[in-house]
PDB file of C-alpha atoms in Angstrom:
ATOM      1  CA  GLU D  47      88.708  92.757  86.020  1.00  0.00           C
ATOM      2  CA  ALA D  48      91.652  93.145  87.419  1.00  0.00           C
ATOM      3  CA  GLY D  49      93.974  90.642  86.375  1.00  0.00           C
ATOM      4  CA  VAL D  50      96.674  89.260  88.618  1.00  0.00           C
ATOM      5  CA  THR D  51      99.206  91.715  89.535  1.00  0.00           C
ATOM      6  CA  GLN D  52     103.442  91.679  90.914  1.00  0.00           C
ATOM      7  CA  SER D  53     105.180  94.188  92.432  1.00  0.00           C
ATOM      8  CA  PRO D  54     107.674  95.033  91.624  1.00  0.00           C
ATOM      9  CA  THR D  55     108.457  95.039  88.179  1.00  0.00           C
ATOM     10  CA  HIS D  56     113.288  94.100  88.383  1.00  0.00           C
ATOM     11  CA  LEU D  57     114.563  93.466  91.837  1.00  0.00           C
ATOM     12  CA  ILE D  58     118.576  93.591  91.598  1.00  0.00           C
ATOM     13  CA  LYS D  59     119.800  92.472  94.796  1.00  0.00           C
ATOM     14  CA  THR D  60     123.270  91.119  96.247  1.00  0.00           C
ATOM     15  CA  ARG D  61     124.338  87.654  96.305  1.00  0.00           C
ATOM     16  CA  GLY D  62     123.196  86.621 100.346  1.00  0.00           C
ATOM     17  CA  GLN D  63     120.689  89.735 100.460  1.00  0.00           C
ATOM     18  CA  GLN D  64     116.973  88.703 101.039  1.00  0.00           C
ATOM     19  CA  ALA D  65     113.796  89.346  98.407  1.00  0.00           C
ATOM     20  CA  THR D  66     110.625  89.634  98.168  1.00  0.00           C
ATOM     21  CA  LEU D  67     108.426  88.911  96.020  1.00  0.00           C
ATOM     22  CA  ARG D  68     104.590  90.213  96.040  1.00  0.00           C
ATOM     23  CA  CYS D  69     101.785  89.599  93.727  1.00  0.00           C
ATOM     24  CA  SER D  70      97.822  90.613  94.686  1.00  0.00           C
ATOM     25  CA  PRO D  71      95.083  88.002  92.630  1.00  0.00           C
ATOM     26  CA  ILE D  72      92.427  88.315  90.421  1.00  0.00           C
ATOM     27  CA  SER D  73      89.579  89.765  92.929  1.00  0.00           C
ATOM     28  CA  GLY D  74      88.131  86.246  94.728  1.00  0.00           C
ATOM     29  CA  HIS D  75      90.233  84.006  93.191  1.00  0.00           C
ATOM     30  CA  THR D  76      92.062  82.118  96.921  1.00  0.00           C
ATOM     31  CA  SER D  77      94.574  80.557  95.779  1.00  0.00           C
ATOM     32  CA  VAL D  78      97.965  81.511  95.021  1.00  0.00           C
ATOM     33  CA  TYR D  79     100.826  80.347  93.225  1.00  0.00           C
ATOM     34  CA  TRP D  80     104.278  80.818  92.743  1.00  0.00           C
ATOM     35  CA  TYR D  81     106.844  79.762  89.802  1.00  0.00           C
ATOM     36  CA  GLN D  82     109.771  80.252  88.980  1.00  0.00           C
ATOM     37  CA  GLN D  83     111.807  80.690  84.938  1.00  0.00           C
ATOM     38  CA  ALA D  84     115.230  80.386  84.443  1.00  0.00           C
ATOM     39  CA  LEU D  85     117.260  80.681  81.659  1.00  0.00           C
ATOM     40  CA  GLY D  86     117.741  77.004  80.987  1.00  0.00           C
ATOM     41  CA  LEU D  87     115.082  75.198  83.608  1.00  0.00           C
ATOM     42  CA  GLY D  88     112.122  76.116  81.963  1.00  0.00           C
ATOM     43  CA  LEU D  89     108.575  77.145  84.111  1.00  0.00           C
ATOM     44  CA  GLN D  90     109.182  75.152  87.269  1.00  0.00           C
ATOM     45  CA  PHE D  91     106.365  74.892  90.816  1.00  0.00           C
ATOM     46  CA  LEU D  92     107.581  76.638  93.814  1.00  0.00           C
ATOM     47  CA  LEU D  93     104.468  77.185  96.004  1.00  0.00           C
ATOM     48  CA  TRP D  94     100.489  77.292  96.616  1.00  0.00           C
ATOM     49  CA  TYR D  95      98.558  79.105  98.433  1.00  0.00           C
ATOM     50  CA  ASP D  96      95.264  78.572  99.318  1.00  0.00           C
ATOM     51  CA  GLU D  97      93.064  80.215 102.071  1.00  0.00           C
ATOM     52  CA  GLY D  98      96.309  81.292 104.050  1.00  0.00           C
ATOM     53  CA  GLU D  99      97.649  78.471 104.471  1.00  0.00           C
ATOM     54  CA  GLU D 100     101.084  76.620 102.129  1.00  0.00           C
ATOM     55  CA  ARG D 101      98.976  73.315 100.288  1.00  0.00           C
ATOM     56  CA  ASN D 102     101.654  72.293  98.520  1.00  0.00           C
ATOM     57  CA  ARG D 103     106.012  73.407  97.521  1.00  0.00           C
ATOM     58  CA  GLY D 104     108.207  72.444  94.837  1.00  0.00           C
ATOM     59  CA  ASN D 105     111.527  70.976  94.526  1.00  0.00           C
ATOM     60  CA  PHE D 106     113.495  73.934  96.797  1.00  0.00           C
ATOM     61  CA  PRO D 107     115.540  74.398  99.592  1.00  0.00           C
ATOM     62  CA  PRO D 108     113.562  75.965 102.166  1.00  0.00           C
ATOM     63  CA  ARG D 109     115.370  79.400 101.668  1.00  0.00           C
ATOM     64  CA  PHE D 110     112.169  79.542  99.355  1.00  0.00           C
ATOM     65  CA  SER D 111     109.172  80.960 101.263  1.00  0.00           C
ATOM     66  CA  GLY D 112     106.054  82.715 101.734  1.00  0.00           C
ATOM     67  CA  ARG D 113     103.161  83.767 102.959  1.00  0.00           C
ATOM     68  CA  GLN D 114      98.884  84.218 101.849  1.00  0.00           C
ATOM     69  CA  PHE D 115      96.831  86.764 104.001  1.00  0.00           C
ATOM     70  CA  PRO D 116      94.042  87.505 104.692  1.00  0.00           C
ATOM     71  CA  ASN D 117      92.951  89.822 101.308  1.00  0.00           C
ATOM     72  CA  TYR D 118      94.495  86.179  99.425  1.00  0.00           C
ATOM     73  CA  SER D 119      97.663  88.758  97.916  1.00  0.00           C
ATOM     74  CA  SER D 120     100.740  86.676  98.902  1.00  0.00           C
ATOM     75  CA  GLU D 121     104.013  87.006  99.341  1.00  0.00           C
ATOM     76  CA  LEU D 122     107.084  85.575  97.901  1.00  0.00           C
ATOM     77  CA  ASN D 123     110.982  85.411 100.076  1.00  0.00           C
ATOM     78  CA  VAL D 124     114.093  84.052  98.761  1.00  0.00           C
ATOM     79  CA  ASN D 125     116.844  84.119 101.879  1.00  0.00           C
ATOM     80  CA  ALA D 126     120.392  84.372 101.633  1.00  0.00           C
ATOM     81  CA  LEU D 127     119.966  85.054  97.054  1.00  0.00           C
ATOM     82  CA  GLU D 128     122.301  82.814  95.241  1.00  0.00           C
ATOM     83  CA  LEU D 129     123.935  83.939  91.615  1.00  0.00           C
ATOM     84  CA  GLU D 130     121.419  80.674  90.061  1.00  0.00           C
ATOM     85  CA  ASP D 131     117.865  82.096  91.345  1.00  0.00           C
ATOM     86  CA  SER D 132     118.067  85.370  88.877  1.00  0.00           C
ATOM     87  CA  ALA D 133     115.121  84.268  87.293  1.00  0.00           C
ATOM     88  CA  LEU D 134     111.699  85.440  86.223  1.00  0.00           C
ATOM     89  CA  TYR D 135     109.223  84.777  88.913  1.00  0.00           C
ATOM     90  CA  LEU D 136     105.693  84.138  88.466  1.00  0.00           C
ATOM     91  CA  CYS D 137     102.086  84.243  89.531  1.00  0.00           C
ATOM     92  CA  ALA D 138      99.573  83.095  89.287  1.00  0.00           C
ATOM     93  CA  SER D 139      95.963  82.735  90.698  1.00  0.00           C
ATOM     94  CA  SER D 140      92.971  80.610  90.251  1.00  0.00           C
ATOM     95  CA  SER D 141      88.976  80.870  91.684  1.00  0.00           C
ATOM     96  CA  ASP D 142      89.063  76.560  91.303  1.00  0.00           C
ATOM     97  CA  ILE D 143      91.322  73.322  89.915  1.00  0.00           C
ATOM     98  CA  TYR D 144      90.765  74.233  86.745  1.00  0.00           C
ATOM     99  CA  GLU D 145      92.641  77.325  85.441  1.00  0.00           C
ATOM    100  CA  GLN D 146      95.618  79.443  86.384  1.00  0.00           C
ATOM    101  CA  TYR D 147      95.872  82.981  85.035  1.00  0.00           C
ATOM    102  CA  PHE D 148      99.565  84.592  84.997  1.00  0.00           C
ATOM    103  CA  GLY D 149     100.730  87.768  86.570  1.00  0.00           C
ATOM    104  CA  PRO D 150     103.785  90.009  83.907  1.00  0.00           C
ATOM    105  CA  GLY D 151     106.591  88.531  86.470  1.00  0.00           C
ATOM    106  CA  THR D 152     108.888  89.859  88.408  1.00  0.00           C
ATOM    107  CA  ARG D 153     112.329  89.594  87.401  1.00  0.00           C
ATOM    108  CA  LEU D 154     114.815  88.362  90.016  1.00  0.00           C
ATOM    109  CA  THR D 155     119.053  89.696  88.978  1.00  0.00           C
ATOM    110  CA  VAL D 156     121.386  88.306  91.602  1.00  0.00           C
ATOM    111  CA  THR D 157     124.733  89.556  91.858  1.00  0.00           C
TER     112      THR D 157
ATOM    113  CA  ALA V  19     105.169  62.015  88.405  1.00  0.00           C
ATOM    114  CA  GLN V  20     103.669  63.681  85.598  1.00  0.00           C
ATOM    115  CA  SER V  21     105.629  65.095  82.635  1.00  0.00           C
ATOM    116  CA  VAL V  22     105.536  67.877  79.269  1.00  0.00           C
ATOM    117  CA  THR V  23     107.558  67.581  76.518  1.00  0.00           C
ATOM    118  CA  GLN V  24     107.663  69.870  73.729  1.00  0.00           C
ATOM    119  CA  PRO V  25     110.168  68.064  71.365  1.00  0.00           C
ATOM    120  CA  ASP V  26     109.917  71.324  68.545  1.00  0.00           C
ATOM    121  CA  ILE V  27     112.720  74.329  70.680  1.00  0.00           C
ATOM    122  CA  HIS V  28     112.571  75.942  66.990  1.00  0.00           C
ATOM    123  CA  ILE V  29     109.878  76.464  64.327  1.00  0.00           C
ATOM    124  CA  THR V  30     109.455  79.373  61.884  1.00  0.00           C
ATOM    125  CA  VAL V  31     106.898  79.755  59.856  1.00  0.00           C
ATOM    126  CA  SER V  32     105.937  82.303  57.243  1.00  0.00           C
ATOM    127  CA  GLU V  33     102.567  84.346  57.468  1.00  0.00           C
ATOM    128  CA  GLY V  34      99.575  82.870  56.534  1.00  0.00           C
ATOM    129  CA  ALA V  35     100.644  79.840  56.931  1.00  0.00           C
ATOM    130  CA  SER V  36      99.591  76.415  59.441  1.00  0.00           C
ATOM    131  CA  LEU V  37     100.609  75.834  62.254  1.00  0.00           C
ATOM    132  CA  GLU V  38     100.999  72.994  64.583  1.00  0.00           C
ATOM    133  CA  LEU V  39     102.967  72.773  67.610  1.00  0.00           C
ATOM    134  CA  ARG V  40     103.998  69.642  69.087  1.00  0.00           C
ATOM    135  CA  CYS V  41     102.865  68.279  73.541  1.00  0.00           C
ATOM    136  CA  ASN V  42     103.125  64.233  74.628  1.00  0.00           C
ATOM    137  CA  TYR V  43     102.272  64.424  77.692  1.00  0.00           C
ATOM    138  CA  SER V  44     102.937  61.749  80.597  1.00  0.00           C
ATOM    139  CA  TYR V  45     100.958  61.345  83.056  1.00  0.00           C
ATOM    140  CA  GLY V  46      98.594  58.013  84.644  1.00  0.00           C
ATOM    141  CA  ALA V  47      94.996  59.640  84.575  1.00  0.00           C
ATOM    142  CA  THR V  48      93.226  61.730  81.796  1.00  0.00           C
ATOM    143  CA  PRO V  49      94.726  64.972  82.627  1.00  0.00           C
ATOM    144  CA  TYR V  50      93.968  68.806  82.695  1.00  0.00           C
ATOM    145  CA  LEU V  51      96.080  69.729  79.534  1.00  0.00           C
ATOM    146  CA  PHE V  52      96.398  73.650  79.036  1.00  0.00           C
ATOM    147  CA  TRP V  53      98.347  75.704  75.849  1.00  0.00           C
ATOM    148  CA  TYR V  54     100.272  79.602  77.553  1.00  0.00           C
ATOM    149  CA  VAL V  55     101.974  81.882  75.346  1.00  0.00           C
ATOM    150  CA  GLN V  56     104.993  83.768  76.428  1.00  0.00           C
ATOM    151  CA  SER V  57     105.640  87.636  74.624  1.00  0.00           C
ATOM    152  CA  PRO V  58     109.269  88.467  75.476  1.00  0.00           C
ATOM    153  CA  GLY V  59     109.300  89.670  78.747  1.00  0.00           C
ATOM    154  CA  GLN V  60     106.125  88.839  79.977  1.00  0.00           C
ATOM    155  CA  GLY V  61     103.790  86.948  81.991  1.00  0.00           C
ATOM    156  CA  LEU V  62     101.951  84.113  80.339  1.00  0.00           C
ATOM    157  CA  GLN V  63      98.564  84.010  78.500  1.00  0.00           C
ATOM    158  CA  LEU V  64      96.191  80.818  78.903  1.00  0.00           C
ATOM    159  CA  LEU V  65      95.624  79.976  75.403  1.00  0.00           C
ATOM    160  CA  LEU V  66      92.977  76.990  75.968  1.00  0.00           C
ATOM    161  CA  LYS V  67      92.713  74.147  77.771  1.00  0.00           C
ATOM    162  CA  TYR V  68      91.086  70.331  78.422  1.00  0.00           C
ATOM    163  CA  PHE V  69      89.616  68.391  81.365  1.00  0.00           C
ATOM    164  CA  SER V  70      87.304  66.481  79.631  1.00  0.00           C
ATOM    165  CA  GLY V  71      84.391  65.793  76.657  1.00  0.00           C
ATOM    166  CA  ASP V  72      85.140  67.303  73.006  1.00  0.00           C
ATOM    167  CA  THR V  73      88.723  66.421  71.495  1.00  0.00           C
ATOM    168  CA  LEU V  74      88.964  68.997  69.603  1.00  0.00           C
ATOM    169  CA  VAL V  75      89.157  72.654  71.995  1.00  0.00           C
ATOM    170  CA  GLN V  76      89.114  76.128  70.854  1.00  0.00           C
ATOM    171  CA  GLY V  77      91.400  79.186  72.495  1.00  0.00           C
ATOM    172  CA  ILE V  78      91.419  82.890  71.861  1.00  0.00           C
ATOM    173  CA  LYS V  79      93.567  84.329  68.793  1.00  0.00           C
ATOM    174  CA  GLY V  80      92.403  80.907  66.520  1.00  0.00           C
ATOM    175  CA  PHE V  81      94.155  79.202  68.373  1.00  0.00           C
ATOM    176  CA  GLU V  82      92.724  74.880  68.550  1.00  0.00           C
ATOM    177  CA  ALA V  83      94.452  71.623  70.587  1.00  0.00           C
ATOM    178  CA  GLU V  84      92.884  67.964  70.150  1.00  0.00           C
ATOM    179  CA  PHE V  85      93.349  65.787  72.263  1.00  0.00           C
ATOM    180  CA  LYS V  86      94.173  61.974  71.169  1.00  0.00           C
ATOM    181  CA  ARG V  87      94.835  60.217  74.149  1.00  0.00           C
ATOM    182  CA  SER V  88      96.261  57.481  72.588  1.00  0.00           C
ATOM    183  CA  GLN V  89      99.067  58.848  71.630  1.00  0.00           C
ATOM    184  CA  SER V  90      98.913  61.058  74.614  1.00  0.00           C
ATOM    185  CA  SER V  91      99.174  63.742  72.499  1.00  0.00           C
ATOM    186  CA  PHE V  92      97.758  67.709  72.772  1.00  0.00           C
ATOM    187  CA  ASN V  93      99.546  69.324  69.751  1.00  0.00           C
ATOM    188  CA  LEU V  94      98.966  73.435  69.198  1.00  0.00           C
ATOM    189  CA  ARG V  95      97.265  74.526  66.236  1.00  0.00           C
ATOM    190  CA  LYS V  96      95.833  77.596  64.311  1.00  0.00           C
ATOM    191  CA  PRO V  97      95.401  77.923  60.716  1.00  0.00           C
ATOM    192  CA  SER V  98      96.707  81.290  59.154  1.00  0.00           C
ATOM    193  CA  VAL V  99      99.314  82.735  60.937  1.00  0.00           C
ATOM    194  CA  HIS V 100      99.865  86.735  61.774  1.00  0.00           C
ATOM    195  CA  TRP V 101     103.521  88.005  62.551  1.00  0.00           C
ATOM    196  CA  SER V 102     101.696  88.530  66.067  1.00  0.00           C
ATOM    197  CA  ASP V 103     102.080  85.281  66.833  1.00  0.00           C
ATOM    198  CA  ALA V 104     105.397  84.994  67.571  1.00  0.00           C
ATOM    199  CA  ALA V 105     106.158  84.372  70.969  1.00  0.00           C
ATOM    200  CA  GLU V 106     106.669  81.144  72.579  1.00  0.00           C
ATOM    201  CA  TYR V 107     103.876  78.578  73.838  1.00  0.00           C
ATOM    202  CA  PHE V 108     103.995  76.579  76.951  1.00  0.00           C
ATOM    203  CA  CYS V 109     101.943  72.850  77.158  1.00  0.00           C
ATOM    204  CA  ALA V 110     100.999  72.159  80.366  1.00  0.00           C
ATOM    205  CA  VAL V 111      99.368  69.230  81.894  1.00  0.00           C
ATOM    206  CA  GLY V 112      97.853  69.980  86.127  1.00  0.00           C
ATOM    207  CA  THR V 113      96.817  66.888  88.091  1.00  0.00           C
ATOM    208  CA  ASN V 114      94.233  67.613  90.903  1.00  0.00           C
ATOM    209  CA  ASN V 115      96.728  64.350  93.004  1.00  0.00           C
ATOM    210  CA  ALA V 116      98.896  66.753  93.004  1.00  0.00           C
ATOM    211  CA  GLY V 117      98.344  69.025  94.670  1.00  0.00           C
ATOM    212  CA  ASN V 118      97.406  71.651  91.385  1.00  0.00           C
ATOM    213  CA  MET V 119     100.733  72.184  89.958  1.00  0.00           C
ATOM    214  CA  LEU V 120     101.879  72.354  87.010  1.00  0.00           C
ATOM    215  CA  THR V 121     104.352  71.182  85.419  1.00  0.00           C
ATOM    216  CA  PHE V 122     105.094  72.574  82.367  1.00  0.00           C
ATOM    217  CA  GLY V 123     107.074  71.406  78.620  1.00  0.00           C
ATOM    218  CA  GLY V 124     110.031  73.761  77.962  1.00  0.00           C
ATOM    219  CA  GLY V 125     108.367  75.516  75.337  1.00  0.00           C
ATOM    220  CA  THR V 126     109.114  76.478  71.631  1.00  0.00           C
ATOM    221  CA  ARG V 127     109.652  79.448  70.222  1.00  0.00           C
ATOM    222  CA  LEU V 128     108.226  80.604  67.744  1.00  0.00           C
ATOM    223  CA  MET V 129     109.250  82.987  64.120  1.00  0.00           C
ATOM    224  CA  VAL V 130     107.251  84.056  61.529  1.00  0.00           C
ATOM    225  CA  LYS V 131     108.697  84.417  58.706  1.00  0.00           C
ATOM    226  CA  PRO V 132     107.133  88.063  56.269  1.00  0.00           C
TER     227      PRO V 132
END
């Protein structure tokens, strides 16, 4: 069974640009979660999508947004990039409330 | 709101020695508790989980954890550490009331001496 996949592996952007990160969940999983792992800030919950709808979001500004497609894959968009957005962005998927399985992450570097 | 504390930022143990990583949580009801491991530059791998029932749970790679409600703890243990266990370990709490988001502790970096 294929795990959660994320693309790209690395992404380098300039301050003020937009970044798009993609996630494909495990087959059969309908929920996708996004987390940010920034140096010194730990792992923080960003967004939760389920059945195509945004169900919950963490304490992040509106320039962090995303969507979930009919095939349950998901996209995270970060607009007006700031230096402090540099982080590892982890996607997780789940079929129920009990377990989340994580992908390898996308390393976003903002210069 | 729930929170998780991992008091030890770094731990060094000798290969073959036993290991205990501490985790304390704060939540009003019975939480869902998890331990994840992260190797450098990688995502998170689920080691084990606790939802209810037997308070001693077994996980992968020879790890186990014990839920102690009176101490609000969920410590991770391994009787004999291997060099390949060197990684960062994260304790997390999840609750259905919080939209299924996981709240993570700050992590404990484990180093293994030969």
